[in-house]
Amino acid sequence: MGGPPVTRALIPAAGRGTRFLPVTKAVPKELLPIVSTPALQLVVAEAASHGMADVLLVRAEGRTQLADYFAVDEELEAALADRPDLLGRVREVETLARIHQTVQAEPRGLGDAVARGEGFAAGGPLAVLLPDDLIDDRDDLLGPMLSARAERGGIVLALLEVPRSEIGKYGVARLAPGADPSGDAVAIVDLVEKPAPEQAPSTFALIGRYLLPPEIFAALRETDPGAGGEVQLTDAIRRLTLAGVPTHGVVFRGRRYDTGDRLDYLRAVVQLAVRHPDIGAEFTSWLREYVRRTLA
Ligand code: G1P
């Protein structure tokens, strides 16, 4: 039913990172570290661990650092010959996936970024992973999404139930009448990008994981700029949904870290530092003490 397996993932990483200026003058937002691992690496690792061996980075002109980060660095490897622990960390990055890159000349929106992946998808299905959304590696999201696609085909989206006051920041799903969101996958009948909260058709927000069929590219070509004057992926998905392509959502109930702005990023760093295998225990006891002494 679901057709060929999803082996290709696209990661949009062409934004200017304005919320993180000035550091993003020099470092793309996606390479900012969560302790010592870039958010981008965590997302590539998530894709690779679900069988997506080819990853396309959609980057801005000149931002070669993104793909360079994953390239083999023989000089560094030689210098670390007697440090197997560090060498292991470096090799892990270099062997995660086959990294491809393409340029999005201007930031015209998420839909426009995904449209850059048509040649890469080569007529097959495509996963899209937004690097602002980190999924805790103890809580699988792509796995249940891939199962839902294998069973039902079509489009599979990731949903998160959020307070109505926050729903306007997201793409929002209208669930099929009487659909039960506690099941494995819930049928979606319509979508809207960044609605006014009182008009939102539900409180199920799209988060940054998508499994898309090849028809998405034709739909993107027919999609005019929408919310914020940008070509919205949500609007192109909507075209397919309304045209009868089965569209389902997997409701995520695990831990998600948003790294989209400075405050969210700091929260993500602290939460992931607390459980870091090398420094987590020490950081946690320091943090406890710091809060008790300074902030209590
Ligand atoms: C994008 C999508 C939106 C989705 C969100 C998830 O919005 O356009 O539909 O809900 O990612 O993080 P952005 O956060 O880029 O404004």
PDB file of C-alpha atoms and ligand atoms in Angstrom:
ATOM      1  CA  MET A   1       0.000   0.000   0.000  1.00  0.00           C
ATOM      2  CA  GLY A   2       2.660   2.519   1.035  1.00  0.00           C
ATOM      3  CA  GLY A   3       4.825   1.968  -2.056  1.00  0.00           C
ATOM      4  CA  PRO A   4       8.643   2.138  -2.085  1.00  0.00           C
ATOM      5  CA  PRO A   5      10.459   2.765   1.218  1.00  0.00           C
ATOM      6  CA  VAL A   6      11.458   6.307   2.140  1.00  0.00           C
ATOM      7  CA  THR A   7      15.242   6.462   1.743  1.00  0.00           C
ATOM      8  CA  ARG A   8      15.652  10.165   0.995  1.00  0.00           C
ATOM      9  CA  ALA A   9      15.304  13.056   3.402  1.00  0.00           C
ATOM     10  CA  LEU A  10      15.393  16.791   2.759  1.00  0.00           C
ATOM     11  CA  ILE A  11      16.442  19.257   5.443  1.00  0.00           C
ATOM     12  CA  PRO A  12      15.668  22.941   4.791  1.00  0.00           C
ATOM     13  CA  ALA A  13      18.539  25.023   6.170  1.00  0.00           C
ATOM     14  CA  ALA A  14      18.529  28.192   4.089  1.00  0.00           C
ATOM     15  CA  GLY A  15      17.063  30.673   6.576  1.00  0.00           C
ATOM     16  CA  ARG A  16      19.081  33.739   7.572  1.00  0.00           C
ATOM     17  CA  GLY A  17      18.837  32.871  11.260  1.00  0.00           C
ATOM     18  CA  THR A  18      17.880  36.467  12.035  1.00  0.00           C
ATOM     19  CA  ARG A  19      16.628  35.589  15.516  1.00  0.00           C
ATOM     20  CA  PHE A  20      20.160  34.473  16.380  1.00  0.00           C
ATOM     21  CA  LEU A  21      22.092  37.439  14.995  1.00  0.00           C
ATOM     22  CA  PRO A  22      24.902  38.286  15.318  1.00  0.00           C
ATOM     23  CA  VAL A  23      26.313  34.740  15.637  1.00  0.00           C
ATOM     24  CA  THR A  24      24.489  33.686  12.455  1.00  0.00           C
ATOM     25  CA  LYS A  25      26.601  36.166  10.475  1.00  0.00           C
ATOM     26  CA  ALA A  26      29.293  33.509  10.691  1.00  0.00           C
ATOM     27  CA  VAL A  27      27.583  30.264  11.706  1.00  0.00           C
ATOM     28  CA  PRO A  28      24.365  28.942  10.184  1.00  0.00           C
ATOM     29  CA  LYS A  29      21.697  28.497  12.865  1.00  0.00           C
ATOM     30  CA  GLU A  30      21.558  24.758  12.161  1.00  0.00           C
ATOM     31  CA  LEU A  31      25.190  24.385  13.263  1.00  0.00           C
ATOM     32  CA  LEU A  32      24.673  25.987  16.681  1.00  0.00           C
ATOM     33  CA  PRO A  33      25.659  23.356  19.232  1.00  0.00           C
ATOM     34  CA  ILE A  34      23.441  21.427  21.582  1.00  0.00           C
ATOM     35  CA  VAL A  35      26.335  20.997  24.066  1.00  0.00           C
ATOM     36  CA  SER A  36      28.859  19.971  21.368  1.00  0.00           C
ATOM     37  CA  THR A  37      26.646  18.488  18.648  1.00  0.00           C
ATOM     38  CA  PRO A  38      24.988  20.734  16.056  1.00  0.00           C
ATOM     39  CA  ALA A  39      21.201  20.506  15.911  1.00  0.00           C
ATOM     40  CA  LEU A  40      21.639  19.609  12.234  1.00  0.00           C
ATOM     41  CA  GLN A  41      23.623  16.497  13.120  1.00  0.00           C
ATOM     42  CA  LEU A  42      20.916  15.314  15.515  1.00  0.00           C
ATOM     43  CA  VAL A  43      18.321  15.602  12.740  1.00  0.00           C
ATOM     44  CA  VAL A  44      20.527  13.866  10.144  1.00  0.00           C
ATOM     45  CA  ALA A  45      21.142  11.073  12.685  1.00  0.00           C
ATOM     46  CA  GLU A  46      17.387  10.722  13.235  1.00  0.00           C
ATOM     47  CA  ALA A  47      16.795  10.360   9.483  1.00  0.00           C
ATOM     48  CA  ALA A  48      19.716   7.940   9.038  1.00  0.00           C
ATOM     49  CA  SER A  49      18.562   5.741  11.919  1.00  0.00           C
ATOM     50  CA  HIS A  50      15.276   5.263  10.043  1.00  0.00           C
ATOM     51  CA  GLY A  51      16.923   4.074   6.824  1.00  0.00           C
ATOM     52  CA  MET A  52      17.246   7.436   5.090  1.00  0.00           C
ATOM     53  CA  ALA A  53      20.782   7.077   3.780  1.00  0.00           C
ATOM     54  CA  ASP A  54      20.657  10.111   1.467  1.00  0.00           C
ATOM     55  CA  VAL A  55      20.080  13.561   2.914  1.00  0.00           C
ATOM     56  CA  LEU A  56      19.699  16.773   0.914  1.00  0.00           C
ATOM     57  CA  LEU A  57      20.579  20.027   2.671  1.00  0.00           C
ATOM     58  CA  VAL A  58      18.829  23.025   1.123  1.00  0.00           C
ATOM     59  CA  ARG A  59      21.128  25.908   1.922  1.00  0.00           C
ATOM     60  CA  ALA A  60      21.573  29.579   1.151  1.00  0.00           C
ATOM     61  CA  GLU A  61      24.165  30.823  -1.336  1.00  0.00           C
ATOM     62  CA  GLY A  62      27.665  30.665   0.162  1.00  0.00           C
ATOM     63  CA  ARG A  63      26.716  28.599   3.220  1.00  0.00           C
ATOM     64  CA  THR A  64      29.044  25.727   2.380  1.00  0.00           C
ATOM     65  CA  GLN A  65      29.753  25.100   6.095  1.00  0.00           C
ATOM     66  CA  LEU A  66      26.624  22.936   6.370  1.00  0.00           C
ATOM     67  CA  ALA A  67      27.731  20.156   4.002  1.00  0.00           C
ATOM     68  CA  ASP A  68      31.430  20.673   4.852  1.00  0.00           C
ATOM     69  CA  TYR A  69      30.620  19.706   8.425  1.00  0.00           C
ATOM     70  CA  PHE A  70      29.803  16.159   7.266  1.00  0.00           C
ATOM     71  CA  ALA A  71      32.800  15.757   4.923  1.00  0.00           C
ATOM     72  CA  VAL A  72      35.774  13.558   5.777  1.00  0.00           C
ATOM     73  CA  ASP A  73      38.604  15.601   7.313  1.00  0.00           C
ATOM     74  CA  GLU A  74      41.724  13.491   6.857  1.00  0.00           C
ATOM     75  CA  GLU A  75      44.037  15.975   8.534  1.00  0.00           C
ATOM     76  CA  LEU A  76      41.886  16.100  11.653  1.00  0.00           C
ATOM     77  CA  GLU A  77      41.578  12.325  11.694  1.00  0.00           C
ATOM     78  CA  ALA A  78      45.388  11.973  11.490  1.00  0.00           C
ATOM     79  CA  ALA A  79      45.844  14.483  14.308  1.00  0.00           C
ATOM     80  CA  LEU A  80      43.465  12.484  16.496  1.00  0.00           C
ATOM     81  CA  ALA A  81      45.104   9.123  15.775  1.00  0.00           C
ATOM     82  CA  ASP A  82      45.974   8.616  19.464  1.00  0.00           C
ATOM     83  CA  ARG A  83      42.610   9.939  20.758  1.00  0.00           C
ATOM     84  CA  PRO A  84      40.151   7.169  19.856  1.00  0.00           C
ATOM     85  CA  ASP A  85      37.310   8.791  21.804  1.00  0.00           C
ATOM     86  CA  LEU A  86      37.538  12.056  19.859  1.00  0.00           C
ATOM     87  CA  LEU A  87      38.257  10.265  16.583  1.00  0.00           C
ATOM     88  CA  GLY A  88      35.079   8.260  17.140  1.00  0.00           C
ATOM     89  CA  ARG A  89      33.041  11.441  17.511  1.00  0.00           C
ATOM     90  CA  VAL A  90      34.499  12.858  14.286  1.00  0.00           C
ATOM     91  CA  ARG A  91      34.012   9.654  12.301  1.00  0.00           C
ATOM     92  CA  GLU A  92      30.439   9.372  13.486  1.00  0.00           C
ATOM     93  CA  VAL A  93      29.623  12.680  11.778  1.00  0.00           C
ATOM     94  CA  GLU A  94      31.441  11.703   8.585  1.00  0.00           C
ATOM     95  CA  THR A  95      29.702   8.348   8.181  1.00  0.00           C
ATOM     96  CA  LEU A  96      26.124   9.209   9.193  1.00  0.00           C
ATOM     97  CA  ALA A  97      24.605   9.545   5.708  1.00  0.00           C
ATOM     98  CA  ARG A  98      25.390  10.550   2.143  1.00  0.00           C
ATOM     99  CA  ILE A  99      25.015  14.328   2.239  1.00  0.00           C
ATOM    100  CA  HIS A 100      23.865  16.245  -0.837  1.00  0.00           C
ATOM    101  CA  GLN A 101      23.314  19.969  -1.099  1.00  0.00           C
ATOM    102  CA  THR A 102      21.409  22.429  -3.212  1.00  0.00           C
ATOM    103  CA  VAL A 103      20.925  26.182  -3.088  1.00  0.00           C
ATOM    104  CA  GLN A 104      17.723  28.073  -2.370  1.00  0.00           C
ATOM    105  CA  ALA A 105      18.670  31.428  -3.878  1.00  0.00           C
ATOM    106  CA  GLU A 106      16.225  33.483  -1.811  1.00  0.00           C
ATOM    107  CA  PRO A 107      14.267  32.647   1.346  1.00  0.00           C
ATOM    108  CA  ARG A 108      10.869  32.286  -0.342  1.00  0.00           C
ATOM    109  CA  GLY A 109       9.397  29.926   2.209  1.00  0.00           C
ATOM    110  CA  LEU A 110       9.401  26.308   3.291  1.00  0.00           C
ATOM    111  CA  GLY A 111       7.404  25.217   0.233  1.00  0.00           C
ATOM    112  CA  ASP A 112       9.972  26.791  -2.069  1.00  0.00           C
ATOM    113  CA  ALA A 113      12.798  25.068  -0.147  1.00  0.00           C
ATOM    114  CA  VAL A 114      11.117  21.673  -0.521  1.00  0.00           C
ATOM    115  CA  ALA A 115      10.556  22.337  -4.243  1.00  0.00           C
ATOM    116  CA  ARG A 116      14.368  22.417  -4.622  1.00  0.00           C
ATOM    117  CA  GLY A 117      14.330  18.675  -3.830  1.00  0.00           C
ATOM    118  CA  GLU A 118      12.487  17.459  -6.922  1.00  0.00           C
ATOM    119  CA  GLY A 119      15.550  16.086  -8.726  1.00  0.00           C
ATOM    120  CA  PHE A 120      16.858  14.547  -5.502  1.00  0.00           C
ATOM    121  CA  ALA A 121      13.556  12.761  -4.815  1.00  0.00           C
ATOM    122  CA  ALA A 122      13.817  11.266  -8.339  1.00  0.00           C
ATOM    123  CA  GLY A 123      10.145  10.357  -8.539  1.00  0.00           C
ATOM    124  CA  GLY A 124      10.082   8.621  -5.154  1.00  0.00           C
ATOM    125  CA  PRO A 125       8.734   9.533  -1.723  1.00  0.00           C
ATOM    126  CA  LEU A 126      10.544  12.145   0.338  1.00  0.00           C
ATOM    127  CA  ALA A 127      10.866  12.817   4.050  1.00  0.00           C
ATOM    128  CA  VAL A 128      11.222  16.429   5.169  1.00  0.00           C
ATOM    129  CA  LEU A 129      12.765  17.151   8.570  1.00  0.00           C
ATOM    130  CA  LEU A 130      12.891  20.675   9.982  1.00  0.00           C
ATOM    131  CA  PRO A 131      16.043  21.177  12.043  1.00  0.00           C
ATOM    132  CA  ASP A 132      14.320  23.609  14.444  1.00  0.00           C
ATOM    133  CA  ASP A 133      12.357  20.656  15.810  1.00  0.00           C
ATOM    134  CA  LEU A 134      14.432  18.150  17.785  1.00  0.00           C
ATOM    135  CA  ILE A 135      12.887  14.855  18.829  1.00  0.00           C
ATOM    136  CA  ASP A 136      14.350  13.142  21.904  1.00  0.00           C
ATOM    137  CA  ASP A 137      16.082   9.978  20.733  1.00  0.00           C
ATOM    138  CA  ARG A 138      14.216   8.009  23.428  1.00  0.00           C
ATOM    139  CA  ASP A 139      10.889   8.920  21.775  1.00  0.00           C
ATOM    140  CA  ASP A 140      10.418   7.661  18.226  1.00  0.00           C
ATOM    141  CA  LEU A 141       8.327   9.781  15.856  1.00  0.00           C
ATOM    142  CA  LEU A 142       9.558   8.823  12.368  1.00  0.00           C
ATOM    143  CA  GLY A 143       9.115   5.097  13.111  1.00  0.00           C
ATOM    144  CA  PRO A 144       5.335   5.322  13.699  1.00  0.00           C
ATOM    145  CA  MET A 145       5.058   7.737  10.757  1.00  0.00           C
ATOM    146  CA  LEU A 146       6.781   5.247   8.427  1.00  0.00           C
ATOM    147  CA  SER A 147       4.479   2.470   9.695  1.00  0.00           C
ATOM    148  CA  ALA A 148       1.429   4.650   9.056  1.00  0.00           C
ATOM    149  CA  ARG A 149       2.650   5.305   5.510  1.00  0.00           C
ATOM    150  CA  ALA A 150       3.331   1.618   4.875  1.00  0.00           C
ATOM    151  CA  GLU A 151      -0.258   0.844   5.949  1.00  0.00           C
ATOM    152  CA  ARG A 152      -2.124   3.757   4.449  1.00  0.00           C
ATOM    153  CA  GLY A 153       0.069   5.343   1.748  1.00  0.00           C
ATOM    154  CA  GLY A 154      -0.372   9.004   0.821  1.00  0.00           C
ATOM    155  CA  ILE A 155       0.898  11.763   3.071  1.00  0.00           C
ATOM    156  CA  VAL A 156       1.872  11.328   6.721  1.00  0.00           C
ATOM    157  CA  LEU A 157       2.331  14.348   8.982  1.00  0.00           C
ATOM    158  CA  ALA A 158       3.497  14.771  12.579  1.00  0.00           C
ATOM    159  CA  LEU A 159       1.017  16.395  14.950  1.00  0.00           C
ATOM    160  CA  LEU A 160       1.460  17.864  18.398  1.00  0.00           C
ATOM    161  CA  GLU A 161      -1.414  19.036  20.538  1.00  0.00           C
ATOM    162  CA  VAL A 162      -0.630  22.589  21.721  1.00  0.00           C
ATOM    163  CA  PRO A 163      -2.547  25.174  23.772  1.00  0.00           C
ATOM    164  CA  ARG A 164      -4.906  27.220  21.575  1.00  0.00           C
ATOM    165  CA  SER A 165      -2.984  30.376  22.501  1.00  0.00           C
ATOM    166  CA  GLU A 166       0.053  28.971  20.629  1.00  0.00           C
ATOM    167  CA  ILE A 167      -1.660  27.406  17.624  1.00  0.00           C
ATOM    168  CA  GLY A 168      -1.178  30.490  15.408  1.00  0.00           C
ATOM    169  CA  LYS A 169       2.569  29.754  15.143  1.00  0.00           C
ATOM    170  CA  TYR A 170       1.943  26.508  13.267  1.00  0.00           C
ATOM    171  CA  GLY A 171       0.317  24.728  10.364  1.00  0.00           C
ATOM    172  CA  VAL A 172      -2.905  23.249  11.764  1.00  0.00           C
ATOM    173  CA  ALA A 173      -4.813  20.079  10.821  1.00  0.00           C
ATOM    174  CA  ARG A 174      -8.576  19.651  10.559  1.00  0.00           C
ATOM    175  CA  LEU A 175      -9.233  16.069  11.642  1.00  0.00           C
ATOM    176  CA  ALA A 176     -11.863  13.908   9.966  1.00  0.00           C
ATOM    177  CA  PRO A 177     -15.211  14.199  11.787  1.00  0.00           C
ATOM    178  CA  GLY A 178     -15.327  11.676  14.602  1.00  0.00           C
ATOM    179  CA  ALA A 179     -11.636  10.757  14.129  1.00  0.00           C
ATOM    180  CA  ASP A 180      -9.954   9.415  17.237  1.00  0.00           C
ATOM    181  CA  PRO A 181      -6.635  11.193  17.847  1.00  0.00           C
ATOM    182  CA  SER A 182      -5.580   8.542  20.376  1.00  0.00           C
ATOM    183  CA  GLY A 183      -5.096   5.917  17.603  1.00  0.00           C
ATOM    184  CA  ASP A 184      -1.900   5.162  15.626  1.00  0.00           C
ATOM    185  CA  ALA A 185      -2.765   7.620  12.854  1.00  0.00           C
ATOM    186  CA  VAL A 186      -5.631  10.038  12.464  1.00  0.00           C
ATOM    187  CA  ALA A 187      -7.245  11.060   9.150  1.00  0.00           C
ATOM    188  CA  ILE A 188      -6.776  14.717   8.195  1.00  0.00           C
ATOM    189  CA  VAL A 189      -9.297  16.396   5.877  1.00  0.00           C
ATOM    190  CA  ASP A 190      -7.905  19.933   5.640  1.00  0.00           C
ATOM    191  CA  LEU A 191      -5.006  22.110   6.750  1.00  0.00           C
ATOM    192  CA  VAL A 192      -4.329  25.768   7.337  1.00  0.00           C
ATOM    193  CA  GLU A 193      -1.042  27.624   7.853  1.00  0.00           C
ATOM    194  CA  LYS A 194      -0.806  29.920  10.884  1.00  0.00           C
ATOM    195  CA  PRO A 195      -4.531  30.612  11.474  1.00  0.00           C
ATOM    196  CA  ALA A 196      -5.870  33.127  13.960  1.00  0.00           C
ATOM    197  CA  PRO A 197      -6.204  31.026  17.144  1.00  0.00           C
ATOM    198  CA  GLU A 198      -9.991  31.456  17.379  1.00  0.00           C
ATOM    199  CA  GLN A 199     -10.365  30.224  13.796  1.00  0.00           C
ATOM    200  CA  ALA A 200      -8.000  27.261  14.048  1.00  0.00           C
ATOM    201  CA  PRO A 201      -9.786  24.036  13.039  1.00  0.00           C
ATOM    202  CA  SER A 202      -8.179  22.118  15.940  1.00  0.00           C
ATOM    203  CA  THR A 203      -5.306  22.388  18.391  1.00  0.00           C
ATOM    204  CA  PHE A 204      -3.256  19.782  16.495  1.00  0.00           C
ATOM    205  CA  ALA A 205      -0.173  21.577  15.166  1.00  0.00           C
ATOM    206  CA  LEU A 206       2.084  20.271  12.424  1.00  0.00           C
ATOM    207  CA  ILE A 207       5.596  19.768  13.706  1.00  0.00           C
ATOM    208  CA  GLY A 208       8.652  19.401  11.537  1.00  0.00           C
ATOM    209  CA  ARG A 209       8.464  15.851  10.173  1.00  0.00           C
ATOM    210  CA  TYR A 210       6.695  15.080   6.892  1.00  0.00           C
ATOM    211  CA  LEU A 211       6.447  12.013   4.622  1.00  0.00           C
ATOM    212  CA  LEU A 212       5.449  13.210   1.182  1.00  0.00           C
ATOM    213  CA  PRO A 213       4.581  11.514  -2.124  1.00  0.00           C
ATOM    214  CA  PRO A 214       6.160  12.639  -5.433  1.00  0.00           C
ATOM    215  CA  GLU A 215       2.965  14.546  -6.341  1.00  0.00           C
ATOM    216  CA  ILE A 216       4.022  17.213  -3.839  1.00  0.00           C
ATOM    217  CA  PHE A 217       6.247  18.853  -6.467  1.00  0.00           C
ATOM    218  CA  ALA A 218       3.428  19.501  -8.942  1.00  0.00           C
ATOM    219  CA  ALA A 219       1.308  20.812  -6.057  1.00  0.00           C
ATOM    220  CA  LEU A 220       4.122  23.163  -5.001  1.00  0.00           C
ATOM    221  CA  ARG A 221       4.372  24.554  -8.518  1.00  0.00           C
ATOM    222  CA  GLU A 222       0.675  25.429  -8.381  1.00  0.00           C
ATOM    223  CA  THR A 223       0.844  26.985  -4.924  1.00  0.00           C
ATOM    224  CA  ASP A 224       0.894  30.773  -4.701  1.00  0.00           C
ATOM    225  CA  PRO A 225       2.626  32.551  -1.829  1.00  0.00           C
ATOM    226  CA  GLY A 226       0.458  32.344   1.313  1.00  0.00           C
ATOM    227  CA  ALA A 227       0.961  33.288   4.977  1.00  0.00           C
ATOM    228  CA  GLY A 228       3.808  35.779   5.371  1.00  0.00           C
ATOM    229  CA  GLY A 229       4.086  36.133   1.574  1.00  0.00           C
ATOM    230  CA  GLU A 230       5.943  32.810   1.416  1.00  0.00           C
ATOM    231  CA  VAL A 231       5.241  29.617  -0.515  1.00  0.00           C
ATOM    232  CA  GLN A 232       3.904  27.385   2.245  1.00  0.00           C
ATOM    233  CA  LEU A 233       4.413  23.622   2.322  1.00  0.00           C
ATOM    234  CA  THR A 234       1.146  23.371   4.276  1.00  0.00           C
ATOM    235  CA  ASP A 235      -0.757  24.953   1.349  1.00  0.00           C
ATOM    236  CA  ALA A 236       0.717  22.482  -1.174  1.00  0.00           C
ATOM    237  CA  ILE A 237      -0.134  19.534   1.089  1.00  0.00           C
ATOM    238  CA  ARG A 238      -3.654  20.943   1.391  1.00  0.00           C
ATOM    239  CA  ARG A 239      -4.068  20.896  -2.389  1.00  0.00           C
ATOM    240  CA  LEU A 240      -3.246  17.195  -2.434  1.00  0.00           C
ATOM    241  CA  THR A 241      -5.461  16.456   0.586  1.00  0.00           C
ATOM    242  CA  LEU A 242      -8.446  18.215  -0.997  1.00  0.00           C
ATOM    243  CA  ALA A 243      -7.732  16.369  -4.268  1.00  0.00           C
ATOM    244  CA  GLY A 244      -8.194  13.078  -2.407  1.00  0.00           C
ATOM    245  CA  VAL A 245      -4.647  12.004  -1.488  1.00  0.00           C
ATOM    246  CA  PRO A 246      -4.993  10.118   1.840  1.00  0.00           C
ATOM    247  CA  THR A 247      -3.503  12.322   4.553  1.00  0.00           C
ATOM    248  CA  HIS A 248      -2.856  11.103   8.079  1.00  0.00           C
ATOM    249  CA  GLY A 249      -1.305  12.524  11.193  1.00  0.00           C
ATOM    250  CA  VAL A 250       0.678  10.700  13.854  1.00  0.00           C
ATOM    251  CA  VAL A 251       0.155  12.440  17.178  1.00  0.00           C
ATOM    252  CA  PHE A 252       3.490  12.791  18.972  1.00  0.00           C
ATOM    253  CA  ARG A 253       3.372  12.413  22.737  1.00  0.00           C
ATOM    254  CA  GLY A 254       7.105  12.333  23.442  1.00  0.00           C
ATOM    255  CA  ARG A 255       9.707  14.975  24.160  1.00  0.00           C
ATOM    256  CA  ARG A 256      10.256  17.642  21.513  1.00  0.00           C
ATOM    257  CA  TYR A 257      12.675  20.523  21.758  1.00  0.00           C
ATOM    258  CA  ASP A 258      12.082  23.642  19.710  1.00  0.00           C
ATOM    259  CA  THR A 259      15.313  25.464  18.834  1.00  0.00           C
ATOM    260  CA  GLY A 260      13.681  28.162  16.696  1.00  0.00           C
ATOM    261  CA  ASP A 261      14.444  31.155  18.905  1.00  0.00           C
ATOM    262  CA  ARG A 262      16.922  32.049  21.615  1.00  0.00           C
ATOM    263  CA  LEU A 263      14.761  31.158  24.585  1.00  0.00           C
ATOM    264  CA  ASP A 264      13.635  27.831  23.125  1.00  0.00           C
ATOM    265  CA  TYR A 265      17.214  27.075  22.135  1.00  0.00           C
ATOM    266  CA  LEU A 266      18.466  27.671  25.685  1.00  0.00           C
ATOM    267  CA  ARG A 267      15.722  25.447  27.103  1.00  0.00           C
ATOM    268  CA  ALA A 268      16.694  22.707  24.645  1.00  0.00           C
ATOM    269  CA  VAL A 269      20.385  22.985  25.534  1.00  0.00           C
ATOM    270  CA  VAL A 270      19.710  22.762  29.272  1.00  0.00           C
ATOM    271  CA  GLN A 271      17.345  19.800  28.930  1.00  0.00           C
ATOM    272  CA  LEU A 272      19.729  17.868  26.697  1.00  0.00           C
ATOM    273  CA  ALA A 273      22.790  18.839  28.786  1.00  0.00           C
ATOM    274  CA  VAL A 274      21.121  17.377  31.882  1.00  0.00           C
ATOM    275  CA  ARG A 275      21.013  13.946  30.227  1.00  0.00           C
ATOM    276  CA  HIS A 276      24.321  14.208  28.383  1.00  0.00           C
ATOM    277  CA  PRO A 277      26.321  10.962  28.805  1.00  0.00           C
ATOM    278  CA  ASP A 278      29.638  12.711  29.624  1.00  0.00           C
ATOM    279  CA  ILE A 279      28.707  15.861  31.493  1.00  0.00           C
ATOM    280  CA  GLY A 280      25.047  15.344  32.448  1.00  0.00           C
ATOM    281  CA  ALA A 281      25.562  14.237  36.055  1.00  0.00           C
ATOM    282  CA  GLU A 282      28.002  17.015  36.887  1.00  0.00           C
ATOM    283  CA  PHE A 283      25.951  19.663  35.076  1.00  0.00           C
ATOM    284  CA  THR A 284      22.794  18.563  36.882  1.00  0.00           C
ATOM    285  CA  SER A 285      24.315  18.829  40.322  1.00  0.00           C
ATOM    286  CA  TRP A 286      25.750  22.262  39.463  1.00  0.00           C
ATOM    287  CA  LEU A 287      22.375  23.390  38.096  1.00  0.00           C
ATOM    288  CA  ARG A 288      20.550  22.229  41.211  1.00  0.00           C
ATOM    289  CA  GLU A 289      22.969  24.151  43.388  1.00  0.00           C
ATOM    290  CA  TYR A 290      22.838  27.225  41.153  1.00  0.00           C
ATOM    291  CA  VAL A 291      19.050  27.356  41.223  1.00  0.00           C
ATOM    292  CA  ARG A 292      18.977  26.818  44.981  1.00  0.00           C
ATOM    293  CA  ARG A 293      21.548  29.531  45.739  1.00  0.00           C
ATOM    294  CA  THR A 294      20.904  32.114  43.075  1.00  0.00           C
ATOM    295  CA  LEU A 295      17.372  31.804  41.837  1.00  0.00           C
ATOM    296  CA  ALA A 296      15.386  30.331  44.728  1.00  0.00           C
TER     297      ALA A 296
HETATM  298  C1  G1P B   1       6.929  25.759   9.748  1.00  0.00           C
HETATM  299  C2  G1P B   1       5.680  25.325   8.970  1.00  0.00           C
HETATM  300  C3  G1P B   1       4.509  25.126   9.916  1.00  0.00           C
HETATM  301  C4  G1P B   1       4.900  24.117  11.001  1.00  0.00           C
HETATM  302  C5  G1P B   1       6.195  24.589  11.722  1.00  0.00           C
HETATM  303  C6  G1P B   1       6.661  23.501  12.677  1.00  0.00           C
HETATM  304  O1  G1P B   1       6.684  27.048  10.264  1.00  0.00           O
HETATM  305  O2  G1P B   1       5.367  26.310   7.992  1.00  0.00           O
HETATM  306  O3  G1P B   1       3.387  24.625   9.213  1.00  0.00           O
HETATM  307  O4  G1P B   1       3.836  24.016  11.915  1.00  0.00           O
HETATM  308  O5  G1P B   1       7.235  24.845  10.791  1.00  0.00           O
HETATM  309  O6  G1P B   1       7.764  23.893  13.453  1.00  0.00           O
HETATM  310  P1  G1P B   1       7.882  28.017  10.802  1.00  0.00           P
HETATM  311  O7  G1P B   1       8.232  27.506  12.163  1.00  0.00           O
HETATM  312  O8  G1P B   1       8.986  27.894   9.833  1.00  0.00           O
HETATM  313  O9  G1P B   1       7.272  29.381  10.841  1.00  0.00           O
END
